[in-house]
């Protein structure tokens, strides 16, 4: 497939905007071939953390081998399944009215590693700009993790003697945060929801000497 690319990097808006604001879609929709190529690149990226492909498509897929007619549905679903097997989820946004709801649902299922018979995997329809903004906002919020690794370990029997805060506000142990294991803190309930709201947040955690082991 013909790929218009920007090197992956944090805080990369300017480079993305410069390349993609001048780009335009091609005439064909080789969804499966494109997913395969992108997943291979992402799988080779050593950056830690969850990897997600956001697939915005305006029509039924074809293939590079057979541009017409649009019979690339099986390859597209298979490519999303294979990407998930590499640890890469795919979230799909329909940005046109020429792609069937059935195919979008199949892609949503495959992108999250769910069975083809599932019908509850979330997907997005964005035929207006504000809908596209909301779709990206939801996808990014879902990708924010409420789990954090501690650089050391905590005595689990005294874990609640520590102080965990969100944006400087103390959180209650057991209802707003918990220790998953001796080196993992997880925010709970409203604290996790706030963390995922798309804003800038700071999480802090401290324990007394003897409870925290560097």
XYZ file of C-alpha atoms in Angstrom:
214
model
C 0.000 0.000 0.000
C 0.979 3.628 -0.479
C 1.625 5.021 3.009
C 1.922 8.685 3.981
C 4.026 8.537 7.129
C 5.417 10.601 9.976
C 8.087 9.161 12.275
C 6.506 8.147 15.576
C 7.382 10.449 18.465
C 5.799 12.019 21.540
C 4.420 15.562 21.219
C 4.483 15.179 17.462
C 1.581 17.392 16.400
C 3.565 19.867 14.283
C 5.189 17.148 12.174
C 1.881 15.312 11.728
C 0.043 18.511 10.806
C 2.675 19.535 8.278
C 2.476 16.219 6.430
C -1.198 15.332 6.699
C -2.775 18.752 6.239
C -1.422 18.665 2.677
C -2.307 15.015 2.054
C -5.483 13.662 0.490
C -7.009 10.169 0.320
C -6.353 7.925 -2.661
C -9.082 6.307 -4.715
C -8.736 2.805 -3.300
C -9.215 1.293 0.164
C -6.613 -1.432 0.781
C -7.470 -1.669 4.483
C -5.993 -5.094 5.165
C -2.738 -4.433 3.312
C -2.354 -1.117 5.152
C -3.030 -2.667 8.573
C -0.442 -5.362 7.908
C 2.194 -2.767 6.973
C 1.447 -0.472 9.923
C 1.295 -3.333 12.452
C 4.697 -4.587 11.315
C 6.192 -1.139 11.935
C 4.549 -0.772 15.341
C 5.606 -4.250 16.424
C 9.250 -3.268 15.808
C 8.968 -0.072 17.875
C 10.676 -0.676 21.261
C 8.797 2.129 23.029
C 7.040 0.673 26.100
C 3.301 0.974 26.548
C 0.094 0.040 24.769
C 0.045 0.350 20.983
C -3.154 1.237 19.119
C -3.997 1.615 15.445
C -6.793 4.107 14.791
C -8.397 3.079 11.509
C -10.531 5.811 9.948
C -12.167 4.466 6.800
C -14.779 5.772 4.386
C -15.718 2.604 2.505
C -15.643 -1.130 2.075
C -12.096 -2.486 1.771
C -10.429 -3.731 -1.369
C -6.910 -5.150 -1.696
C -3.727 -4.105 -3.454
C -3.982 -7.261 -5.540
C -7.615 -6.619 -6.506
C -8.606 -2.943 -6.240
C -12.063 -3.606 -7.666
C -14.541 -4.782 -6.611
C -14.400 -4.100 -2.871
C -13.885 -7.636 -1.596
C -11.147 -7.131 0.982
C -13.276 -7.616 4.077
C -11.767 -10.981 5.042
C -8.208 -9.696 4.661
C -8.995 -6.589 6.709
C -10.506 -8.600 9.567
C -7.617 -11.072 9.470
C -5.092 -8.218 9.546
C -6.770 -6.717 12.623
C -6.720 -10.130 14.319
C -3.032 -10.577 13.495
C -2.225 -7.107 14.807
C -3.962 -7.955 18.082
C -1.832 -11.083 18.251
C 1.203 -8.777 18.132
C -0.166 -6.834 21.086
C -1.623 -4.013 18.967
C -5.320 -3.193 19.205
C -7.258 -1.540 16.380
C -10.026 1.011 16.931
C -12.194 1.782 13.907
C -13.938 4.997 12.943
C -16.348 5.064 9.997
C -15.906 8.465 8.348
C -18.148 7.730 5.347
C -21.547 6.296 4.593
C -20.279 3.668 2.151
C -18.986 1.160 4.695
C -21.492 -1.312 6.122
C -22.265 -1.451 9.826
C -21.651 -5.194 9.699
C -18.083 -4.793 8.482
C -17.359 -2.008 10.958
C -18.602 -4.255 13.771
C -16.477 -7.161 12.521
C -13.411 -4.906 12.486
C -14.198 -3.589 15.964
C -14.411 -7.160 17.256
C -11.193 -8.268 15.580
C -9.339 -5.155 16.703
C -10.032 -5.954 20.349
C -9.403 -9.696 20.046
C -13.061 -10.643 20.336
C -14.906 -13.422 18.546
C -16.648 -12.628 15.236
C -19.988 -13.427 16.860
C -19.585 -10.616 19.413
C -21.675 -7.530 18.810
C -20.665 -5.263 21.675
C -17.156 -4.145 20.671
C -17.246 -0.352 20.484
C -16.826 1.420 17.164
C -17.343 5.013 16.081
C -19.219 6.782 13.283
C -17.998 10.281 12.467
C -19.644 11.999 9.523
C -19.052 15.476 10.991
C -15.929 17.102 12.378
C -17.178 17.237 15.957
C -17.984 13.512 15.838
C -14.436 12.764 14.691
C -13.044 14.860 17.539
C -15.247 13.009 20.036
C -14.185 9.636 18.614
C -10.481 10.386 19.030
C -11.151 11.789 22.503
C -12.859 8.539 23.545
C -10.129 6.339 22.052
C -7.347 8.301 23.748
C -9.149 8.356 27.086
C -9.605 4.592 27.004
C -5.885 4.175 26.314
C -4.870 6.003 29.504
C -3.881 3.430 32.106
C -4.897 3.744 35.756
C -2.098 1.350 36.749
C 1.393 2.560 37.677
C 4.631 0.748 38.416
C 6.527 1.620 41.607
C 10.321 1.832 41.292
C 10.858 -0.575 44.160
C 8.417 -2.517 46.298
C 5.913 -1.899 49.092
C 5.194 -4.056 52.139
C 1.676 -5.164 51.233
C 0.660 -5.549 54.882
C 1.292 -1.820 55.410
C 0.410 -0.514 51.966
C -2.386 1.766 53.195
C 0.105 3.663 55.375
C 1.218 5.313 52.151
C -0.135 8.458 50.536
C -1.383 8.380 46.939
C -2.604 11.624 45.394
C -4.162 12.834 42.156
C -3.396 16.445 41.221
C -2.285 17.047 44.797
C -5.496 15.714 46.345
C -5.082 12.695 48.665
C -6.933 9.510 47.693
C -8.451 6.934 50.029
C -6.770 3.536 50.153
C -9.147 0.744 49.206
C -11.813 2.903 47.551
C -9.756 5.225 45.341
C -6.500 3.295 45.053
C -5.101 -0.141 45.771
C -1.902 -2.131 45.464
C -2.246 -4.773 42.764
C 1.030 -6.268 43.933
C 4.103 -5.010 45.787
C 5.205 -2.867 42.829
C 1.930 -1.819 41.201
C -0.540 0.911 42.217
C -3.981 1.159 40.598
C -6.395 4.074 40.825
C -10.039 3.131 41.309
C -13.501 4.565 40.692
C -13.801 8.314 40.218
C -10.033 8.757 40.498
C -9.503 6.529 37.463
C -12.331 8.274 35.584
C -10.761 11.663 36.250
C -7.380 10.422 35.057
C -8.971 9.374 31.761
C -10.805 12.646 31.068
C -8.208 13.906 28.585
C -6.729 16.575 30.845
C -3.216 16.911 32.250
C -2.926 15.143 35.600
C -0.242 14.227 38.118
C -0.229 11.096 40.262
C 1.996 10.925 43.334
C 2.724 8.098 45.756
C 4.861 7.952 48.933
C 5.328 5.459 51.773
C 7.193 5.653 55.064
C 10.703 4.282 55.357
C 10.571 0.571 56.021
C 7.280 0.197 54.166
C 8.811 1.272 50.861
C 11.864 -0.714 49.769
C 13.910 0.943 46.980
